[in-house]
Amino acid sequence: MAVSKARVGVGFIVAGVLTLVFGTVLCFVGPLIVDDQIVKNTVIDPKNELTYTMWKDVPVPFFMSVYFFHILNPKEVLNGEKPMVEQRGPYVYRKHIQKDNITFHPNNTVSYREYRSYYFEPSMSVGNESDVVTIPNMLVLGAAVMLEKLPYAVRLMISATFKTFKEGPFLTKTVGELMWGYDSKLVEFLNKYLPGTLPSSGKFGLFAEFNNSNTGLFTVFTGRGDIRKVHKVDSWNGLTELNYWRTPQCNMINGTAGQMWPPFMTKESTLPFYSPDACRSLELVYQRSGEMRGIPLYRYVAPTTMFANGTVYAPNEGFCPCRQSGLLNVSSCRHNSPVFISHPHFFNADPVLLDFVQGLNPNEDEHGLFIDIHPLTGVPLNVSIRLQLNLYMKRVSGITETGKISEVVMPMIWFEESGYIDGPIVSTFHTNLVVLPAVMEYTQYGFIALGLAMIILGVLVHHRAKRSQGNVIVMPAVVENPGAPDKEPVKGSHGHDRQQKCVMSDSVHRMETTASPAVRQHHDVTACRENV
């Protein structure tokens, strides 16, 4: 019986060791399996049904919220007083994104054009597109700055032209007209006799060229052969670098197209992307970790140096001519119009900008931009890109429409493009990238715990079996038979005497010392065996 228990103990130990080894191997192999599946499903490939569909037709609802800076004192501004503005909005538009003209190339790249269209959402807005607001007239005040170095006589003629077409320094139009364009005789005149002067050949509006348009021809890497390159831009409109800026570094096209990033991100990773609307590459930096509906994420934000001028941050010198820090001069890619991009309400900009305009209140929660990324896959979970459009305006002699306007960078609108993963996609994402890896992790640790338990149990069983064997005592005894004749011992082949030996346990021995002779003789007979 003791021998059987010892074998059972050994069996438990062997099974425990095998289970422990299997669990340990899973600890190393499991993450490799998960990573391999992520690599296979991250590559831009029509065979990857879920991820390819997400890339081609972004299923996440995107919205653009627009806020106007309504000028409360336009007459006073013309007399040189400080502008007073009131924020009006949001006016929310649902943004539809779809990639078209998708072409795969032999060098593991894919080209496409991304088309975008906007649809007004009254239920999410503070008012209707028929609401009226007053903002600076870019056609007049922008043109005045652009033409200030022309001869004085020419400037007088330009001023006369503005008066002919009844164009004043400020516009009081509906939200819809300011966004998507309004009829202007001056615009018609310029498009007819000076084509190419304006960015749009139709109506003039702040977002007229955005709606039902595309962002250019992007060529990005598919990630096949090197997953670290997936989604990274190889060229834009056939260009591998820009020609807007003054230094090669500023003209570089870096990162992705701004929708997805390579997988396996760390806290040291950054989010570089090229923005055609900003005419340059931008880069976000890690801020903190978090969760969204149980899905882990990294939050990336704009560094304070993003729109810093060359004095504050030397690498940005190539984006100059600069004004105060916090402003990006995009005139070089906007028909030389004096337009600047910044964070809303001049957040993270030189505080002196706030002294020139009354009614601005910057704060990070409302005006900072961020992207929440699932670090394992590089898929954005929550996005909020916030930018402000500003017009540099000043008094220009000869152009009387500028009056006595003080030199100021005037905020006109700011907008937020936002979206987050929701609905069935969240459930699929959570199951595949959170639940299944967690189950695998718990399984491997379960095997390790089970293996250790089996080893401990096997050791205990084996130890008890050995201890039971150790309690057996071997004692010599001569079997007496009074009725039998004396016999000589039989000698073995080597001359050793063969003897009858009796094996008796301690308990039997103690019992016999107190029992009668007959009982002792009975136990001697039953407990004895021949030992050769």
XYZ file of C-alpha atoms in Angstrom:
532
model
C 0.000 0.000 0.000
C 2.875 2.371 0.868
C 4.497 1.593 -2.458
C 1.284 2.491 -4.317
C 1.008 5.806 -2.467
C 4.632 6.627 -3.300
C 3.919 6.038 -6.968
C 0.833 8.273 -6.795
C 2.948 11.004 -5.219
C 5.542 10.734 -7.958
C 2.752 10.904 -10.544
C 1.416 14.113 -9.007
C 4.909 15.640 -9.001
C 5.505 14.776 -12.657
C 2.071 16.094 -13.715
C 2.617 19.251 -11.656
C 6.001 19.902 -13.244
C 4.528 19.477 -16.726
C 1.610 21.804 -15.915
C 3.988 24.371 -14.417
C 6.215 24.242 -17.487
C 3.186 24.605 -19.765
C 1.967 27.648 -17.824
C 5.431 29.194 -17.877
C 5.725 28.640 -21.631
C 2.320 30.301 -22.078
C 3.639 33.371 -20.239
C 6.172 33.844 -23.019
C 4.246 32.433 -25.975
C 0.869 34.023 -25.130
C 1.949 37.661 -25.656
C 3.719 36.630 -28.853
C 0.484 35.109 -30.150
C -1.449 38.285 -29.292
C 1.203 40.493 -30.912
C 1.219 38.317 -34.024
C -2.555 38.639 -34.356
C -2.336 42.417 -33.902
C 0.303 42.654 -36.626
C -1.802 40.564 -39.021
C -4.940 42.607 -38.373
C -3.225 46.016 -38.402
C -1.770 45.693 -41.899
C -3.850 47.640 -44.441
C -5.272 44.710 -46.357
C -8.797 44.085 -47.712
C -8.550 40.595 -46.188
C -8.605 42.177 -42.717
C -12.314 42.847 -42.874
C -12.799 44.752 -39.600
C -9.693 46.948 -39.577
C -9.751 47.582 -43.319
C -13.369 48.732 -43.116
C -12.503 51.018 -40.198
C -9.670 52.496 -42.246
C -11.605 52.853 -45.509
C -14.955 54.124 -44.201
C -14.363 55.545 -40.752
C -17.357 54.181 -38.795
C -16.805 56.498 -35.846
C -19.215 59.458 -35.810
C -17.170 62.626 -36.299
C -18.478 66.097 -35.579
C -17.187 69.574 -36.262
C -18.298 72.171 -33.728
C -17.816 75.782 -34.842
C -17.685 78.833 -32.561
C -17.786 82.389 -33.929
C -16.270 85.445 -32.247
C -19.086 87.930 -32.721
C -17.761 91.527 -32.665
C -19.800 93.644 -30.264
C -18.227 97.041 -31.115
C -17.322 97.178 -34.839
C -17.607 100.972 -35.066
C -15.325 101.464 -32.076
C -12.803 99.045 -33.557
C -12.624 101.208 -36.695
C -11.754 104.146 -34.425
C -8.834 102.242 -32.901
C -10.473 100.865 -29.766
C -9.935 97.360 -28.403
C -12.219 94.748 -30.023
C -14.852 93.218 -27.774
C -15.972 89.735 -28.794
C -18.642 87.311 -27.679
C -18.377 83.611 -28.414
C -21.361 82.246 -30.336
C -21.816 78.511 -30.723
C -21.445 75.684 -31.045
C -22.881 75.149 -34.500
C -22.377 71.434 -34.993
C -21.873 69.550 -38.247
C -21.684 65.811 -38.677
C -18.618 64.932 -40.710
C -18.676 62.025 -43.149
C -15.304 60.619 -44.242
C -14.734 58.122 -47.017
C -11.617 57.003 -48.864
C -11.842 56.551 -52.615
C -9.543 55.823 -55.570
C -7.725 53.251 -53.409
C -4.745 51.781 -55.253
C -2.238 49.296 -53.814
C 1.364 49.432 -55.052
C 4.125 46.759 -55.218
C 6.326 48.657 -52.717
C 3.857 47.972 -49.885
C 2.123 51.346 -50.132
C -1.433 52.339 -50.922
C -2.734 55.584 -52.440
C -6.133 57.149 -51.859
C -8.116 60.356 -51.740
C -10.195 61.038 -48.657
C -13.458 62.852 -49.287
C -15.277 64.757 -46.581
C -18.724 66.260 -46.362
C -20.543 68.097 -43.586
C -24.186 68.003 -42.504
C -25.700 70.454 -40.044
C -27.034 68.980 -36.766
C -29.617 71.400 -35.306
C -30.267 69.215 -32.239
C -26.627 69.520 -31.175
C -26.306 73.232 -31.945
C -27.218 76.338 -29.952
C -29.109 77.788 -32.892
C -29.651 77.529 -36.627
C -27.504 78.370 -39.620
C -29.762 81.381 -40.071
C -28.296 83.027 -36.946
C -26.488 86.269 -37.742
C -22.980 87.148 -36.520
C -20.427 89.873 -37.244
C -16.792 89.065 -38.018
C -13.933 90.802 -39.892
C -14.228 90.850 -43.684
C -11.224 88.896 -44.917
C -11.688 90.174 -48.465
C -11.140 93.753 -47.318
C -8.977 93.682 -44.203
C -6.899 90.720 -45.392
C -6.356 92.248 -48.816
C -5.378 95.579 -47.248
C -2.466 93.961 -45.390
C -1.436 91.973 -48.463
C -1.387 95.104 -50.660
C 0.027 97.645 -48.219
C 3.382 97.813 -50.024
C 1.835 98.767 -53.367
C 2.035 102.406 -54.501
C -0.315 104.766 -52.753
C -2.259 105.465 -55.938
C -2.911 101.751 -56.435
C -4.172 101.465 -52.870
C -6.589 104.318 -53.530
C -7.903 102.461 -56.560
C -8.328 99.307 -54.479
C -10.267 101.262 -51.872
C -12.493 102.642 -54.615
C -13.095 99.116 -55.878
C -14.231 98.017 -52.407
C -16.676 100.910 -52.321
C -17.964 100.076 -55.775
C -18.811 96.551 -54.746
C -20.096 97.724 -51.339
C -17.551 95.727 -49.343
C -16.956 97.026 -45.822
C -14.417 96.097 -43.113
C -16.859 93.827 -41.272
C -19.342 91.188 -42.386
C -22.743 90.672 -40.822
C -23.939 87.405 -42.321
C -25.719 84.222 -41.362
C -23.752 81.288 -40.007
C -24.525 79.277 -43.126
C -23.261 82.037 -45.428
C -20.050 82.545 -43.475
C -19.394 78.815 -43.396
C -20.209 77.703 -46.936
C -20.155 80.895 -48.959
C -22.205 83.905 -49.892
C -22.814 85.818 -53.087
C -20.392 88.698 -53.581
C -20.013 90.856 -56.660
C -16.400 91.486 -55.731
C -15.740 87.729 -55.640
C -17.386 87.355 -59.053
C -15.272 90.213 -60.419
C -12.009 88.750 -59.084
C -12.794 85.248 -60.332
C -13.591 86.617 -63.779
C -10.768 89.092 -64.316
C -8.139 87.867 -61.831
C -8.594 84.084 -61.668
C -6.608 82.323 -58.963
C -6.666 85.313 -56.638
C -9.105 83.562 -54.304
C -8.884 79.963 -53.068
C -12.408 79.225 -54.274
C -13.842 79.875 -57.735
C -17.410 79.976 -56.427
C -18.904 81.618 -53.388
C -16.585 82.943 -50.725
C -16.874 81.231 -47.299
C -14.574 80.188 -44.492
C -15.170 76.457 -45.154
C -16.318 76.658 -48.761
C -13.326 74.671 -50.001
C -13.722 71.994 -47.313
C -17.214 70.679 -47.969
C -17.506 67.914 -50.578
C -13.768 68.051 -51.152
C -10.764 65.833 -50.583
C -7.567 66.361 -48.621
C -5.265 65.493 -51.518
C -3.636 62.322 -52.784
C -2.090 60.447 -49.872
C 0.275 57.502 -50.312
C 0.868 55.602 -47.065
C 2.631 52.390 -46.096
C 0.462 49.309 -45.606
C 2.712 47.862 -42.891
C 3.378 44.665 -44.804
C 6.995 43.688 -44.184
C 7.458 46.326 -41.492
C 4.544 46.996 -39.158
C 6.371 50.021 -37.741
C 5.611 51.880 -40.993
C 1.893 51.169 -41.180
C -0.194 54.314 -41.898
C 2.937 56.471 -42.235
C 2.846 58.909 -45.142
C 5.175 58.133 -48.030
C 4.022 61.105 -50.121
C 1.241 63.693 -50.407
C 0.155 64.892 -53.837
C 3.323 63.240 -55.111
C 5.533 65.255 -52.738
C 7.832 63.735 -50.135
C 8.466 67.189 -48.678
C 6.747 70.574 -48.729
C 7.868 73.892 -50.172
C 5.895 76.260 -47.926
C 8.520 76.865 -45.267
C 12.065 78.145 -44.901
C 13.929 75.082 -43.566
C 14.087 71.413 -44.643
C 13.015 70.316 -41.160
C 9.828 72.391 -41.279
C 9.079 71.120 -44.791
C 9.256 67.462 -43.772
C 6.137 65.301 -44.099
C 6.229 63.249 -40.912
C 4.028 60.617 -39.332
C 0.661 59.339 -40.472
C -2.358 60.985 -42.104
C -3.775 61.621 -38.634
C -6.316 58.805 -38.287
C -4.346 55.758 -37.134
C -0.831 55.057 -35.923
C 1.501 52.030 -35.771
C 0.824 49.528 -32.946
C 2.841 48.781 -29.787
C 3.128 52.355 -28.553
C 4.905 53.265 -25.322
C 4.806 56.296 -23.087
C 7.941 57.506 -24.854
C 6.195 57.355 -28.246
C 4.851 60.491 -29.906
C 1.980 61.025 -32.351
C 3.356 62.678 -35.506
C 0.955 63.367 -38.376
C 0.693 65.553 -41.466
C -2.218 68.011 -41.665
C -2.976 69.493 -45.113
C -5.228 72.077 -43.444
C -2.370 73.302 -41.234
C 0.084 72.958 -44.161
C 2.638 71.197 -41.941
C 3.422 68.169 -39.808
C 2.357 68.234 -36.176
C 3.365 66.080 -33.234
C 1.563 65.278 -29.981
C 3.247 64.028 -26.801
C 2.195 61.621 -24.052
C 0.354 63.156 -21.108
C -1.214 60.349 -19.049
C -2.750 56.865 -19.033
C -6.442 56.163 -18.638
C -9.369 53.966 -19.596
C -12.416 54.270 -21.815
C -15.144 51.731 -21.073
C -12.571 49.280 -19.772
C -10.197 49.769 -22.711
C -6.732 51.091 -21.717
C -5.551 54.253 -23.438
C -2.757 56.805 -23.615
C -3.687 60.476 -23.871
C -1.537 62.603 -26.177
C -1.685 66.402 -26.188
C -0.079 69.301 -28.022
C 3.233 70.404 -26.504
C 3.566 74.067 -25.565
C 6.128 74.398 -28.375
C 3.720 73.381 -31.168
C 2.937 76.961 -32.229
C 5.804 78.669 -30.411
C 7.753 81.209 -32.451
C 11.414 80.854 -33.386
C 12.563 82.939 -30.420
C 10.937 80.622 -27.879
C 11.625 77.384 -29.785
C 14.465 77.531 -32.322
C 13.311 74.632 -34.590
C 10.161 76.645 -35.389
C 12.212 79.450 -36.924
C 11.491 77.916 -40.322
C 7.768 78.680 -39.921
C 8.426 82.409 -39.650
C 7.934 85.317 -40.304
C 6.481 84.993 -36.834
C 4.564 87.198 -34.510
C 3.846 86.450 -30.868
C 4.478 82.924 -29.652
C 1.446 80.678 -30.021
C 0.622 81.740 -33.591
C 1.354 79.760 -36.755
C 1.642 81.915 -39.856
C -0.063 79.960 -42.668
C -0.024 82.805 -45.211
C 2.511 80.922 -47.339
C -0.060 78.203 -48.082
C -3.160 80.437 -48.003
C -2.561 82.709 -50.987
C -0.415 84.997 -48.805
C -3.439 86.154 -46.832
C -2.459 87.256 -43.278
C -4.048 84.258 -41.577
C -2.722 82.665 -38.388
C -3.629 79.403 -36.637
C -3.568 79.051 -32.864
C -5.208 77.149 -30.045
C -8.702 78.465 -29.172
C -8.794 81.663 -27.098
C -4.983 81.844 -27.551
C -4.472 78.948 -25.136
C -0.729 78.259 -24.632
C 0.089 81.512 -26.475
C 1.853 84.685 -25.419
C -0.430 86.339 -22.803
C 0.026 89.702 -24.545
C -2.402 88.481 -27.239
C -5.173 88.506 -24.648
C -4.514 92.182 -23.947
C -5.496 93.174 -27.483
C -8.929 91.510 -27.495
C -11.558 91.565 -24.776
C -13.741 88.493 -24.138
C -11.242 85.604 -24.310
C -10.874 83.053 -21.492
C -8.471 80.229 -22.353
C -8.374 76.961 -20.381
C -7.073 73.495 -21.132
C -10.318 71.564 -20.593
C -12.221 73.548 -23.207
C -9.448 74.663 -25.555
C -6.647 72.076 -25.396
C -6.496 69.391 -28.069
C -5.938 65.686 -27.368
C -6.059 62.219 -28.891
C -6.715 59.094 -26.799
C -4.937 56.082 -28.328
C -5.178 52.369 -27.631
C -1.402 51.820 -27.322
C -1.404 48.164 -28.364
C -3.049 48.783 -31.753
C -2.521 52.508 -32.422
C -6.276 53.013 -32.943
C -7.727 56.323 -31.658
C -10.537 55.880 -29.146
C -11.397 59.515 -28.511
C -10.277 62.547 -30.523
C -10.675 66.279 -30.014
C -8.713 68.567 -32.350
C -9.299 72.246 -31.556
C -7.886 75.084 -33.634
C -8.575 78.794 -34.057
C -8.489 80.912 -37.221
C -7.174 84.455 -36.764
C -6.799 87.435 -39.084
C -3.975 89.920 -38.734
C -5.425 93.379 -39.394
C -4.154 96.935 -39.182
C -4.667 100.404 -40.615
C -3.355 100.726 -44.171
C -3.063 104.226 -45.581
C -4.915 104.737 -48.839
C -7.425 101.995 -48.056
C -9.979 103.955 -46.094
C -11.985 100.847 -45.164
C -9.314 100.083 -42.552
C -10.110 103.342 -40.726
C -7.973 103.698 -37.591
C -7.896 99.997 -36.741
C -5.158 99.160 -34.257
C -2.698 96.438 -35.167
C -4.194 93.229 -33.779
C -4.389 89.490 -34.400
C -8.158 89.150 -34.443
C -9.812 85.800 -33.640
C -12.635 85.004 -36.065
C -13.713 81.427 -35.353
C -12.486 78.324 -33.624
C -13.571 74.789 -34.349
C -13.354 71.365 -32.772
C -13.271 68.131 -34.748
C -14.198 65.332 -32.381
C -15.168 61.683 -32.453
C -15.055 58.571 -30.324
C -15.554 54.853 -30.796
C -19.064 53.789 -29.823
C -21.682 51.100 -30.375
C -20.873 47.561 -31.594
C -17.310 48.577 -32.463
C -16.583 49.207 -28.785
C -17.897 45.737 -27.865
C -15.832 44.061 -30.579
C -12.772 46.094 -29.635
C -13.210 45.306 -25.932
C -13.723 41.571 -26.540
C -10.785 41.087 -28.914
C -8.257 43.387 -27.268
C -9.191 43.328 -23.584
C -11.236 40.241 -22.670
C -9.416 37.603 -24.738
C -5.882 38.714 -23.730
C -7.040 38.836 -20.090
C -8.467 35.300 -20.344
C -5.188 34.105 -21.822
C -3.234 35.817 -19.042
C -5.398 34.334 -16.276
C -5.208 30.922 -17.957
C -1.415 30.885 -17.967
C -1.259 31.938 -14.324
C -3.923 29.323 -13.533
C -1.735 26.601 -15.060
C 1.231 27.815 -13.013
C -0.803 27.779 -9.781
C -2.258 24.358 -10.579
C 1.195 22.976 -11.350
C 2.609 24.243 -8.054
C -0.365 22.803 -6.140
C 0.096 19.399 -7.786
C 3.812 19.406 -7.010
C 3.176 20.242 -3.342
C 0.462 17.584 -3.085
C 2.695 14.994 -4.748
C 5.573 15.774 -2.378
C 3.289 15.369 0.664
C 1.868 12.037 -0.560
C 5.317 10.704 -1.385
C 6.710 11.832 1.964
C 3.945 10.098 3.914
C 4.440 6.876 1.947
C 8.177 6.869 2.733
C 7.470 7.596 6.386
C 5.077 4.612 6.560
C 7.774 2.320 5.192
C 10.254 3.659 7.747
C 8.087 2.473 10.654
C 8.604 -1.244 9.777
C 11.221 -3.080 12.028
C 12.978 -6.316 11.051
C 13.550 -8.741 14.011
C 15.179 -12.223 13.949
C 13.335 -15.117 15.620
C 13.551 -18.917 15.607
C 10.373 -20.759 14.890
C 9.979 -23.386 17.566
C 8.144 -26.583 16.949
C 8.369 -28.850 19.981
C 7.151 -31.836 18.081
C 9.703 -31.606 15.250
C 13.199 -33.122 15.328
C 16.249 -30.959 15.357
C 17.666 -30.279 11.900
C 20.925 -28.883 10.733
C 20.704 -25.532 9.038
C 20.854 -25.680 5.277
C 23.812 -23.814 3.916
C 23.676 -21.798 0.768
C 25.997 -22.004 -2.180
C 28.405 -19.602 -0.515
C 28.408 -21.275 2.812
C 25.971 -18.859 4.462
C 23.362 -20.293 6.735
C 19.786 -20.046 5.615
C 17.600 -18.912 8.511
C 13.968 -18.381 9.264
C 13.363 -14.774 10.050
C 10.324 -13.202 11.445
C 9.085 -9.701 10.499
C 7.045 -8.167 13.197
C 5.750 -4.644 13.649
C 6.308 -2.732 16.863
C 2.669 -2.974 17.788
C 2.594 -6.779 17.325
C 5.773 -7.119 19.369
C 4.304 -5.129 22.216
C 1.104 -7.175 22.064
C 2.997 -10.458 22.302
C 4.917 -9.440 25.366
C 1.652 -9.367 27.294
C -0.174 -12.213 25.525
C -0.265 -15.894 26.429
C 2.291 -18.313 24.921
C -0.329 -19.701 22.561
C -1.208 -16.302 21.196
C 2.468 -15.383 20.827
C 3.113 -18.578 18.908
C 0.151 -17.814 16.593
C 1.435 -14.331 15.783
C 4.949 -15.644 15.263
C 3.696 -18.056 12.648
C 1.511 -15.568 10.773
C 4.050 -12.739 10.784
C 7.085 -14.739 9.797
C 8.425 -15.161 6.297
C 11.426 -16.929 4.941
C 14.310 -14.639 4.198
C 17.043 -15.972 2.001
